[in-house]
Amino acid sequence: GNSVTQMEGPVTLSEEAFLTINCTYTATGYPSLFWYVQYPGEGLQLLLKATKADDKGSNKGFEATYRKETTSFHLEKGSVQVSDSAVYFCALISAGGTSYGKLTFGQGTILTVHP
Amino acid sequence: GAVVSQHPSRVICKSGTSVKIECRSLDFQATTMFWYRQFPKQSLMLMATSNEGSKATYEQGVEKDKFLINHASLTLSTLTVTSAHPEDSSFYICSAVRGVGTGELFFGEGSRLTVL
C-alpha cells in the first residue's frame, strides 16, 4: 500500500534560516504529491503540489520537487518567518486516483520559528 | 475562500458516552466529505467517505457501528463516536470536496476528543 514518511519534528529555527522538511513515499506508479500546512486553530490548507516527476510545486516562498528516482518530495524555504510556524503534512494520492479525499498523509512536522 | 468548520474543537467525555462531531461546509455544497483521525505522532488516517444522501463508505478496519456517519445535507456531515472508550481519544479531522471528483479539497480545524 501507499505510505508517506516525514522527518520527525519538532523543527525549531530562527527567523531567516533555511528550512528543509524531508518527505519520502512509497507508492506504485506515479502518484500526485502534496504539502499541506495547518496553522494554529485552522484547518489544513494546500500549500503546494506536483503531479508528475520533476515537477516543482511552489507557493509563498516554499518549494518542493517531485523526485521519482529517490521517491522524495522535500519541502524547502530559503528564509523562514515567524508566521511560517505551523504543522506541515506531506501527502500523496495514487496515480489515477479519482478523489483527492483519499490522500495518504505523513505524520506531520511541527515547525516553530523564533524571532 | 471556501471554509469548512468543525464543532466542537475540543471535547472531553466519560467512557461509555457518545460524542457527536459536526463538519460544515460554510460557503459551498459538498456532496462528499471525508473523516480522518490522527493518533499522536502518527499519520492522518482516512476513516470513511461520507456521501450526501447515502451510506458512508468505511475504510478497512474502521468499525461502522462504532463511528456513525450521517451526511443528511449538502453542507453537514456528522461523526458520532458511540460508547466511547479511552482508546478512541484522538484528533478527528473532516474535509469536503468542492466540485466533483478531483475538486478542490478543504479541511476543517479538527476536533480533539479525550475519553476519560
PDB file of C-alpha atoms in Angstrom:
ATOM      1  CA  GLY A   1       0.000   0.000   0.000  1.00  0.00           C
ATOM      2  CA  ASN A   2       0.877   3.661  -0.110  1.00  0.00           C
ATOM      3  CA  SER A   3       2.862   5.312   2.653  1.00  0.00           C
ATOM      4  CA  VAL A   4       4.460   8.665   3.380  1.00  0.00           C
ATOM      5  CA  THR A   5       7.318   9.252   5.792  1.00  0.00           C
ATOM      6  CA  GLN A   6       8.271  12.716   7.037  1.00  0.00           C
ATOM      7  CA  MET A   7      11.219  13.785   9.092  1.00  0.00           C
ATOM      8  CA  GLU A   8      10.380  13.828  12.745  1.00  0.00           C
ATOM      9  CA  GLY A   9       9.921  17.135  14.431  1.00  0.00           C
ATOM     10  CA  PRO A  10       9.624  19.391  16.049  1.00  0.00           C
ATOM     11  CA  VAL A  11      11.849  21.633  13.979  1.00  0.00           C
ATOM     12  CA  THR A  12      12.911  24.876  15.608  1.00  0.00           C
ATOM     13  CA  LEU A  13      14.594  27.618  13.574  1.00  0.00           C
ATOM     14  CA  SER A  14      15.498  31.246  13.868  1.00  0.00           C
ATOM     15  CA  GLU A  15      13.901  33.753  11.521  1.00  0.00           C
ATOM     16  CA  GLU A  16      15.569  33.905   8.074  1.00  0.00           C
ATOM     17  CA  ALA A  17      17.058  30.420   8.447  1.00  0.00           C
ATOM     18  CA  PHE A  18      16.856  27.855   5.649  1.00  0.00           C
ATOM     19  CA  LEU A  19      14.202  25.188   6.023  1.00  0.00           C
ATOM     20  CA  THR A  20      14.120  21.628   4.773  1.00  0.00           C
ATOM     21  CA  ILE A  21      11.478  19.116   5.763  1.00  0.00           C
ATOM     22  CA  ASN A  22      12.156  15.719   4.267  1.00  0.00           C
ATOM     23  CA  CYS A  23       9.405  13.580   2.792  1.00  0.00           C
ATOM     24  CA  THR A  24       9.720  10.207   1.124  1.00  0.00           C
ATOM     25  CA  TYR A  25       6.975   7.993  -0.163  1.00  0.00           C
ATOM     26  CA  THR A  26       6.083   4.504  -1.239  1.00  0.00           C
ATOM     27  CA  ALA A  27       3.512   4.076  -3.967  1.00  0.00           C
ATOM     28  CA  THR A  28       3.002   2.277  -7.228  1.00  0.00           C
ATOM     29  CA  GLY A  29       3.189   4.195 -10.444  1.00  0.00           C
ATOM     30  CA  TYR A  30       3.282   7.970 -10.437  1.00  0.00           C
ATOM     31  CA  PRO A  31       1.262   9.403  -7.558  1.00  0.00           C
ATOM     32  CA  SER A  32       0.456  13.078  -7.152  1.00  0.00           C
ATOM     33  CA  LEU A  33       2.272  14.672  -4.236  1.00  0.00           C
ATOM     34  CA  PHE A  34       1.153  17.440  -1.882  1.00  0.00           C
ATOM     35  CA  TRP A  35       2.269  19.546   1.014  1.00  0.00           C
ATOM     36  CA  TYR A  36      -0.430  20.763   3.378  1.00  0.00           C
ATOM     37  CA  VAL A  37       0.038  23.288   6.183  1.00  0.00           C
ATOM     38  CA  GLN A  38      -2.011  23.709   9.349  1.00  0.00           C
ATOM     39  CA  TYR A  39      -1.684  26.992  11.206  1.00  0.00           C
ATOM     40  CA  PRO A  40      -2.737  27.093  14.861  1.00  0.00           C
ATOM     41  CA  GLY A  41      -6.504  26.878  15.219  1.00  0.00           C
ATOM     42  CA  GLU A  42      -7.118  26.440  11.498  1.00  0.00           C
ATOM     43  CA  GLY A  43      -7.811  23.583   9.097  1.00  0.00           C
ATOM     44  CA  LEU A  44      -5.255  22.053   6.780  1.00  0.00           C
ATOM     45  CA  GLN A  45      -4.574  24.139   3.699  1.00  0.00           C
ATOM     46  CA  LEU A  46      -2.978  23.046   0.478  1.00  0.00           C
ATOM     47  CA  LEU A  47       0.467  24.636   0.278  1.00  0.00           C
ATOM     48  CA  LEU A  48       1.735  23.199  -2.992  1.00  0.00           C
ATOM     49  CA  LYS A  49       1.506  20.148  -5.197  1.00  0.00           C
ATOM     50  CA  ALA A  50       3.219  18.310  -8.044  1.00  0.00           C
ATOM     51  CA  THR A  51       1.564  15.796 -10.280  1.00  0.00           C
ATOM     52  CA  LYS A  52       4.417  14.278 -12.270  1.00  0.00           C
ATOM     53  CA  ALA A  53       8.101  13.513 -11.974  1.00  0.00           C
ATOM     54  CA  ASP A  54      10.469  16.514 -11.961  1.00  0.00           C
ATOM     55  CA  ASP A  55       7.592  18.944 -11.418  1.00  0.00           C
ATOM     56  CA  LYS A  56       8.306  21.664  -8.897  1.00  0.00           C
ATOM     57  CA  GLY A  57       5.487  22.957  -6.766  1.00  0.00           C
ATOM     58  CA  SER A  58       5.898  26.392  -5.235  1.00  0.00           C
ATOM     59  CA  ASN A  59       3.889  28.800  -3.110  1.00  0.00           C
ATOM     60  CA  LYS A  60       4.610  31.514  -0.516  1.00  0.00           C
ATOM     61  CA  GLY A  61       8.357  31.005  -0.936  1.00  0.00           C
ATOM     62  CA  PHE A  62       8.122  27.263  -0.330  1.00  0.00           C
ATOM     63  CA  GLU A  63       9.244  24.786  -2.970  1.00  0.00           C
ATOM     64  CA  ALA A  64       9.245  21.027  -3.411  1.00  0.00           C
ATOM     65  CA  THR A  65      10.426  18.958  -6.375  1.00  0.00           C
ATOM     66  CA  TYR A  66       8.925  15.593  -7.288  1.00  0.00           C
ATOM     67  CA  ARG A  67      11.896  13.199  -7.432  1.00  0.00           C
ATOM     68  CA  LYS A  68      10.864   9.856  -8.806  1.00  0.00           C
ATOM     69  CA  GLU A  69      14.359   8.370  -8.595  1.00  0.00           C
ATOM     70  CA  THR A  70      14.583   8.993  -4.857  1.00  0.00           C
ATOM     71  CA  THR A  71      10.807   8.831  -4.199  1.00  0.00           C
ATOM     72  CA  SER A  72      11.048  12.132  -2.393  1.00  0.00           C
ATOM     73  CA  PHE A  73       9.242  15.451  -2.191  1.00  0.00           C
ATOM     74  CA  HIS A  74      11.254  17.535   0.265  1.00  0.00           C
ATOM     75  CA  LEU A  75       9.878  20.914   1.296  1.00  0.00           C
ATOM     76  CA  GLU A  76      12.268  23.872   1.291  1.00  0.00           C
ATOM     77  CA  LYS A  77      12.201  27.560   2.018  1.00  0.00           C
ATOM     78  CA  GLY A  78      15.179  29.851   1.791  1.00  0.00           C
ATOM     79  CA  SER A  79      14.264  32.232   4.603  1.00  0.00           C
ATOM     80  CA  VAL A  80      11.581  31.338   7.111  1.00  0.00           C
ATOM     81  CA  GLN A  81       9.459  33.809   9.030  1.00  0.00           C
ATOM     82  CA  VAL A  82       7.760  33.593  12.399  1.00  0.00           C
ATOM     83  CA  SER A  83       4.441  33.378  10.540  1.00  0.00           C
ATOM     84  CA  ASP A  84       5.567  30.085   8.976  1.00  0.00           C
ATOM     85  CA  SER A  85       5.239  28.370  12.349  1.00  0.00           C
ATOM     86  CA  ALA A  86       2.739  25.586  11.721  1.00  0.00           C
ATOM     87  CA  VAL A  87       2.382  21.846  11.196  1.00  0.00           C
ATOM     88  CA  TYR A  88       3.354  20.617   7.736  1.00  0.00           C
ATOM     89  CA  PHE A  89       1.964  17.435   6.199  1.00  0.00           C
ATOM     90  CA  CYS A  90       3.271  15.619   3.171  1.00  0.00           C
ATOM     91  CA  ALA A  91       0.652  13.589   1.317  1.00  0.00           C
ATOM     92  CA  LEU A  92       0.032  11.628  -1.853  1.00  0.00           C
ATOM     93  CA  ILE A  93      -2.776  10.275  -3.911  1.00  0.00           C
ATOM     94  CA  SER A  94      -2.344   7.223  -6.102  1.00  0.00           C
ATOM     95  CA  ALA A  95      -1.890   7.549  -9.801  1.00  0.00           C
ATOM     96  CA  GLY A  96      -5.290   7.622 -11.392  1.00  0.00           C
ATOM     97  CA  GLY A  97      -6.945   8.460  -8.105  1.00  0.00           C
ATOM     98  CA  THR A  98     -10.350   9.981  -8.696  1.00  0.00           C
ATOM     99  CA  SER A  99     -10.811  11.667  -5.392  1.00  0.00           C
ATOM    100  CA  TYR A 100      -8.455  13.972  -3.565  1.00  0.00           C
ATOM    101  CA  GLY A 101     -10.117  12.891  -0.351  1.00  0.00           C
ATOM    102  CA  LYS A 102      -8.305   9.561  -0.458  1.00  0.00           C
ATOM    103  CA  LEU A 103      -4.987  11.074   0.445  1.00  0.00           C
ATOM    104  CA  THR A 104      -2.260   9.204   2.278  1.00  0.00           C
ATOM    105  CA  PHE A 105      -0.613  11.523   4.795  1.00  0.00           C
ATOM    106  CA  GLY A 106       2.677  11.629   6.607  1.00  0.00           C
ATOM    107  CA  GLN A 107       2.632  12.160  10.342  1.00  0.00           C
ATOM    108  CA  GLY A 108       3.206  15.889  10.164  1.00  0.00           C
ATOM    109  CA  THR A 109       6.178  18.007  11.195  1.00  0.00           C
ATOM    110  CA  ILE A 110       5.834  20.842  13.685  1.00  0.00           C
ATOM    111  CA  LEU A 111       7.821  23.912  12.702  1.00  0.00           C
ATOM    112  CA  THR A 112       8.494  26.696  15.180  1.00  0.00           C
ATOM    113  CA  VAL A 113      10.288  29.832  14.036  1.00  0.00           C
ATOM    114  CA  HIS A 114      11.700  32.220  16.645  1.00  0.00           C
ATOM    115  CA  PRO A 115      12.339  35.937  16.050  1.00  0.00           C
TER     116      PRO A 115
ATOM    117  CA  GLY B   1     -12.264  31.367   0.207  1.00  0.00           C
ATOM    118  CA  ALA B   2     -14.133  28.205   0.971  1.00  0.00           C
ATOM    119  CA  VAL B   3     -14.278  27.283   4.625  1.00  0.00           C
ATOM    120  CA  VAL B   4     -15.022  24.049   6.387  1.00  0.00           C
ATOM    121  CA  SER B   5     -15.833  24.276  10.058  1.00  0.00           C
ATOM    122  CA  GLN B   6     -15.823  21.588  12.717  1.00  0.00           C
ATOM    123  CA  HIS B   7     -17.504  21.643  16.083  1.00  0.00           C
ATOM    124  CA  PRO B   8     -16.579  21.123  18.830  1.00  0.00           C
ATOM    125  CA  SER B   9     -12.858  21.767  18.592  1.00  0.00           C
ATOM    126  CA  ARG B  10     -12.256  20.009  21.896  1.00  0.00           C
ATOM    127  CA  VAL B  11     -14.423  17.587  23.813  1.00  0.00           C
ATOM    128  CA  ILE B  12     -13.849  15.581  26.949  1.00  0.00           C
ATOM    129  CA  CYS B  13     -16.281  12.829  27.829  1.00  0.00           C
ATOM    130  CA  LYS B  14     -16.653   9.891  30.148  1.00  0.00           C
ATOM    131  CA  SER B  15     -16.116   6.360  28.981  1.00  0.00           C
ATOM    132  CA  GLY B  16     -19.327   4.808  27.645  1.00  0.00           C
ATOM    133  CA  THR B  17     -20.901   8.011  26.425  1.00  0.00           C
ATOM    134  CA  SER B  18     -21.428   9.031  22.794  1.00  0.00           C
ATOM    135  CA  VAL B  19     -19.956  12.117  21.214  1.00  0.00           C
ATOM    136  CA  LYS B  20     -21.076  13.876  18.051  1.00  0.00           C
ATOM    137  CA  ILE B  21     -18.727  15.959  15.905  1.00  0.00           C
ATOM    138  CA  GLU B  22     -20.100  18.208  13.184  1.00  0.00           C
ATOM    139  CA  CYS B  23     -18.446  19.174   9.927  1.00  0.00           C
ATOM    140  CA  ARG B  24     -19.964  22.014   7.917  1.00  0.00           C
ATOM    141  CA  SER B  25     -19.060  23.485   4.577  1.00  0.00           C
ATOM    142  CA  LEU B  26     -19.838  27.164   5.098  1.00  0.00           C
ATOM    143  CA  ASP B  27     -19.931  28.599   1.600  1.00  0.00           C
ATOM    144  CA  PHE B  28     -20.262  25.685  -0.784  1.00  0.00           C
ATOM    145  CA  GLN B  29     -22.204  22.477  -1.162  1.00  0.00           C
ATOM    146  CA  ALA B  30     -20.277  19.290  -0.589  1.00  0.00           C
ATOM    147  CA  THR B  31     -21.683  16.028  -1.857  1.00  0.00           C
ATOM    148  CA  THR B  32     -18.635  14.252  -0.492  1.00  0.00           C
ATOM    149  CA  MET B  33     -16.912  14.724   2.835  1.00  0.00           C
ATOM    150  CA  PHE B  34     -14.167  12.696   4.443  1.00  0.00           C
ATOM    151  CA  TRP B  35     -13.339  11.852   8.043  1.00  0.00           C
ATOM    152  CA  TYR B  36      -9.802  11.248   9.289  1.00  0.00           C
ATOM    153  CA  ARG B  37      -8.265  10.503  12.645  1.00  0.00           C
ATOM    154  CA  GLN B  38      -4.761  11.104  13.898  1.00  0.00           C
ATOM    155  CA  PHE B  39      -3.114   9.455  16.860  1.00  0.00           C
ATOM    156  CA  PRO B  40      -0.154  11.254  18.470  1.00  0.00           C
ATOM    157  CA  LYS B  41       2.939  11.223  16.258  1.00  0.00           C
ATOM    158  CA  GLN B  42       1.132   9.198  13.608  1.00  0.00           C
ATOM    159  CA  SER B  43      -0.278   9.998  10.198  1.00  0.00           C
ATOM    160  CA  LEU B  44      -3.734  11.235   9.414  1.00  0.00           C
ATOM    161  CA  MET B  45      -5.689   8.110   8.509  1.00  0.00           C
ATOM    162  CA  LEU B  46      -8.794   8.160   6.360  1.00  0.00           C
ATOM    163  CA  MET B  47     -11.671   6.608   8.283  1.00  0.00           C
ATOM    164  CA  ALA B  48     -14.581   6.954   5.910  1.00  0.00           C
ATOM    165  CA  THR B  49     -16.075   8.738   2.942  1.00  0.00           C
ATOM    166  CA  SER B  50     -19.355  10.456   3.664  1.00  0.00           C
ATOM    167  CA  ASN B  51     -21.775  10.778   0.755  1.00  0.00           C
ATOM    168  CA  GLU B  52     -24.799  13.032   0.929  1.00  0.00           C
ATOM    169  CA  GLY B  53     -27.995  11.036   0.953  1.00  0.00           C
ATOM    170  CA  SER B  54     -26.365   7.626   1.090  1.00  0.00           C
ATOM    171  CA  LYS B  55     -24.415   5.406   3.421  1.00  0.00           C
ATOM    172  CA  ALA B  56     -20.850   6.210   4.260  1.00  0.00           C
ATOM    173  CA  THR B  57     -18.028   4.093   2.880  1.00  0.00           C
ATOM    174  CA  TYR B  58     -15.670   2.940   5.614  1.00  0.00           C
ATOM    175  CA  GLU B  59     -12.006   2.109   5.253  1.00  0.00           C
ATOM    176  CA  GLN B  60     -10.808  -1.320   6.202  1.00  0.00           C
ATOM    177  CA  GLY B  61     -10.527  -1.799   9.920  1.00  0.00           C
ATOM    178  CA  VAL B  62     -12.878   1.040  10.863  1.00  0.00           C
ATOM    179  CA  GLU B  63     -15.914  -0.102  12.835  1.00  0.00           C
ATOM    180  CA  LYS B  64     -19.013   1.328  11.212  1.00  0.00           C
ATOM    181  CA  ASP B  65     -21.150   0.656  14.278  1.00  0.00           C
ATOM    182  CA  LYS B  66     -18.647   2.495  16.415  1.00  0.00           C
ATOM    183  CA  PHE B  67     -18.221   5.522  14.198  1.00  0.00           C
ATOM    184  CA  LEU B  68     -21.606   6.541  12.852  1.00  0.00           C
ATOM    185  CA  ILE B  69     -21.535   8.972   9.953  1.00  0.00           C
ATOM    186  CA  ASN B  70     -24.535  10.912   8.750  1.00  0.00           C
ATOM    187  CA  HIS B  71     -24.435  13.225   5.746  1.00  0.00           C
ATOM    188  CA  ALA B  72     -28.012  14.463   5.774  1.00  0.00           C
ATOM    189  CA  SER B  73     -27.499  17.682   3.831  1.00  0.00           C
ATOM    190  CA  LEU B  74     -25.111  19.131   1.300  1.00  0.00           C
ATOM    191  CA  THR B  75     -23.412  21.236   3.962  1.00  0.00           C
ATOM    192  CA  LEU B  76     -23.312  18.995   7.014  1.00  0.00           C
ATOM    193  CA  SER B  77     -21.767  15.676   7.909  1.00  0.00           C
ATOM    194  CA  THR B  78     -21.666  14.329  11.457  1.00  0.00           C
ATOM    195  CA  LEU B  79     -19.434  11.736  13.071  1.00  0.00           C
ATOM    196  CA  THR B  80     -20.766  10.093  16.224  1.00  0.00           C
ATOM    197  CA  VAL B  81     -18.363   8.090  18.335  1.00  0.00           C
ATOM    198  CA  THR B  82     -20.635   5.659  20.153  1.00  0.00           C
ATOM    199  CA  SER B  83     -19.855   4.215  23.572  1.00  0.00           C
ATOM    200  CA  ALA B  84     -16.523   5.981  23.565  1.00  0.00           C
ATOM    201  CA  HIS B  85     -13.536   4.431  25.301  1.00  0.00           C
ATOM    202  CA  PRO B  86     -10.128   5.892  26.143  1.00  0.00           C
ATOM    203  CA  GLU B  87      -8.598   4.277  23.055  1.00  0.00           C
ATOM    204  CA  ASP B  88     -10.928   6.419  20.932  1.00  0.00           C
ATOM    205  CA  SER B  89      -9.151   9.523  22.180  1.00  0.00           C
ATOM    206  CA  SER B  90      -7.722  11.099  19.073  1.00  0.00           C
ATOM    207  CA  PHE B  91      -7.739  14.085  16.748  1.00  0.00           C
ATOM    208  CA  TYR B  92     -10.566  13.863  14.212  1.00  0.00           C
ATOM    209  CA  ILE B  93     -10.493  15.972  11.049  1.00  0.00           C
ATOM    210  CA  CYS B  94     -13.029  16.311   8.282  1.00  0.00           C
ATOM    211  CA  SER B  95     -12.616  17.536   4.746  1.00  0.00           C
ATOM    212  CA  ALA B  96     -15.017  18.452   1.988  1.00  0.00           C
ATOM    213  CA  VAL B  97     -14.661  18.458  -1.763  1.00  0.00           C
ATOM    214  CA  ARG B  98     -15.836  21.493  -3.690  1.00  0.00           C
ATOM    215  CA  GLY B  99     -16.707  20.297  -7.141  1.00  0.00           C
ATOM    216  CA  VAL B 100     -16.938  16.788  -8.484  1.00  0.00           C
ATOM    217  CA  GLY B 101     -14.312  14.048  -8.299  1.00  0.00           C
ATOM    218  CA  THR B 102     -10.944  15.754  -8.129  1.00  0.00           C
ATOM    219  CA  GLY B 103     -12.421  19.020  -6.997  1.00  0.00           C
ATOM    220  CA  GLU B 104     -10.591  21.181  -4.507  1.00  0.00           C
ATOM    221  CA  LEU B 105     -10.343  19.765  -1.003  1.00  0.00           C
ATOM    222  CA  PHE B 106     -10.866  21.871   2.132  1.00  0.00           C
ATOM    223  CA  PHE B 107     -10.211  20.754   5.692  1.00  0.00           C
ATOM    224  CA  GLY B 108     -11.850  21.575   8.988  1.00  0.00           C
ATOM    225  CA  GLU B 109      -9.886  22.711  12.023  1.00  0.00           C
ATOM    226  CA  GLY B 110     -10.077  19.328  13.679  1.00  0.00           C
ATOM    227  CA  SER B 111     -11.699  18.078  16.874  1.00  0.00           C
ATOM    228  CA  ARG B 112      -9.692  16.703  19.765  1.00  0.00           C
ATOM    229  CA  LEU B 113     -11.575  14.006  21.653  1.00  0.00           C
ATOM    230  CA  THR B 114     -10.424  12.904  25.082  1.00  0.00           C
ATOM    231  CA  VAL B 115     -12.250   9.998  26.682  1.00  0.00           C
ATOM    232  CA  LEU B 116     -11.686   9.611  30.405  1.00  0.00           C
TER     233      LEU B 116
END
